[in-house]
Amino acid sequence: MNLQHLKYIVEVEHTGSITKAAENLFLGQPNLSKVIKEMENEIGFKIFKRSAKGVVPTDKGLEFLQYAKSILVQVNKIESLYNDNQKNAVNFSILMPRATYISYAVTEFLKGAANEPQLNVNIRETNSIEVINSITVGEYNLGIIRFETNYDQFYMSLVNEKNLKSEILWEFDYRALLSRENKLSDRKTVSQGELDELIEIIHGDTTVPYLSSAYYNKSNKKSARQISVYDRGSQFDLLSKIPDTYMWVSPLPKEILQDRGFSQVNCPGSRRIKDVLIYRHDYKLSQYDKEFISGLFDIINKLDDEEQGI
């Protein structure tokens, strides 16, 4: 077992395919398959199993991969100590939901850091379970998880179990985001029945694992017509070009609504959402982390003021 082989195994998990991982690693597929088999023989259990979607980790494999990622993160940190200009570098990494107000805050933060001589920034949008797992093993420094308030106990228990620090950022009711071409866009409020006549654009990876499908389906009404996508750019393109669509969002800054030609509308009885900042218990927030968090709260306060008409 060596560090390079650990990187190979992690790449297989990331792609969900031995063929794709081999392409990314510039290896032959037989060679990568051989590495996996030799490592499985060495540790005494299967790391991956085949599925209809490719390869997925076994239960033991998931545990092994958590340790492997943690080792690789620590190795990267050791290597970074040899960077002569490390003190002058802006190191910032965050995992977050597909939320426009958060990406807006990241952009505003980076405007102030853009002139620094060294900039090392990693930003990734993903679901809350992936955020928690990646923060736990140290792949990223900051994470923001989003969940419906009726899942509060589930998520916060998981955060505490992983020994992560947490801070509530914002609690809000979802808004319906519409194109200005939509027939409902000039309304202050809409009913769920009116939205049911439209096509809902949804994030494709927001289901809550470990909860029974019966419980999840009961608390999350499925629209008759849906388009599932995984990045905000595609969502906004669809919303702009197909007027009979809508999506649930956190409140957006007015300038974003104006630039994009969108309207956000209240819907009585919509889901209550909570966004929570998390990071490792042993991680000390950097100056840049604190600047970002402060700017994020400024934007949240501004959005709250706009909601109240201040």
PDB file of C-alpha atoms in Angstrom, residues 3 35 37 41 45 51 56 98 108 134-135 161 184 198 200 203 225 231 249 283-285 301 308-309:
ATOM      1  CA  LEU A   3       0.026   7.017  -1.175  1.00  0.00           C
ATOM      2  CA  VAL A  35      -4.103  -2.109  -7.992  1.00  0.00           C
ATOM      3  CA  LYS A  37      -7.474  -6.142  -6.336  1.00  0.00           C
ATOM      4  CA  ASN A  41      -6.179  -8.685  -0.883  1.00  0.00           C
ATOM      5  CA  PHE A  45     -12.079  -7.044   2.303  1.00  0.00           C
ATOM      6  CA  SER A  51     -23.851  -1.752  -9.411  1.00  0.00           C
ATOM      7  CA  VAL A  56     -19.821   1.853  -5.400  1.00  0.00           C
ATOM      8  CA  ARG A  98     -26.533  25.630  -4.574  1.00  0.00           C
ATOM      9  CA  GLU A 108     -17.742  39.641  -2.975  1.00  0.00           C
ATOM     10  CA  SER A 134     -15.805  16.046   3.317  1.00  0.00           C
ATOM     11  CA  ILE A 135     -15.414  18.506   6.197  1.00  0.00           C
ATOM     12  CA  GLU A 161     -21.411  12.765  16.002  1.00  0.00           C
ATOM     13  CA  LEU A 184     -47.398  34.399 -12.020  1.00  0.00           C
ATOM     14  CA  LEU A 198     -45.909  24.569 -13.738  1.00  0.00           C
ATOM     15  CA  GLU A 200     -40.565  22.329 -11.139  1.00  0.00           C
ATOM     16  CA  HIS A 203     -31.636  19.882  -7.441  1.00  0.00           C
ATOM     17  CA  ARG A 225     -43.627  17.508 -13.863  1.00  0.00           C
ATOM     18  CA  ASP A 231     -25.727  23.011 -11.271  1.00  0.00           C
ATOM     19  CA  VAL A 249     -34.796  29.124  -3.608  1.00  0.00           C
ATOM     20  CA  TYR A 283      -9.717  23.880  12.798  1.00  0.00           C
ATOM     21  CA  LYS A 284      -8.849  27.473  13.661  1.00  0.00           C
ATOM     22  CA  LEU A 285     -10.670  29.983  11.482  1.00  0.00           C
ATOM     23  CA  ASN A 301     -28.906  41.065   7.105  1.00  0.00           C
ATOM     24  CA  GLN A 308     -39.078  43.860   5.716  1.00  0.00           C
ATOM     25  CA  GLY A 309     -38.997  46.797   3.332  1.00  0.00           C
TER      26      GLY A 309
END
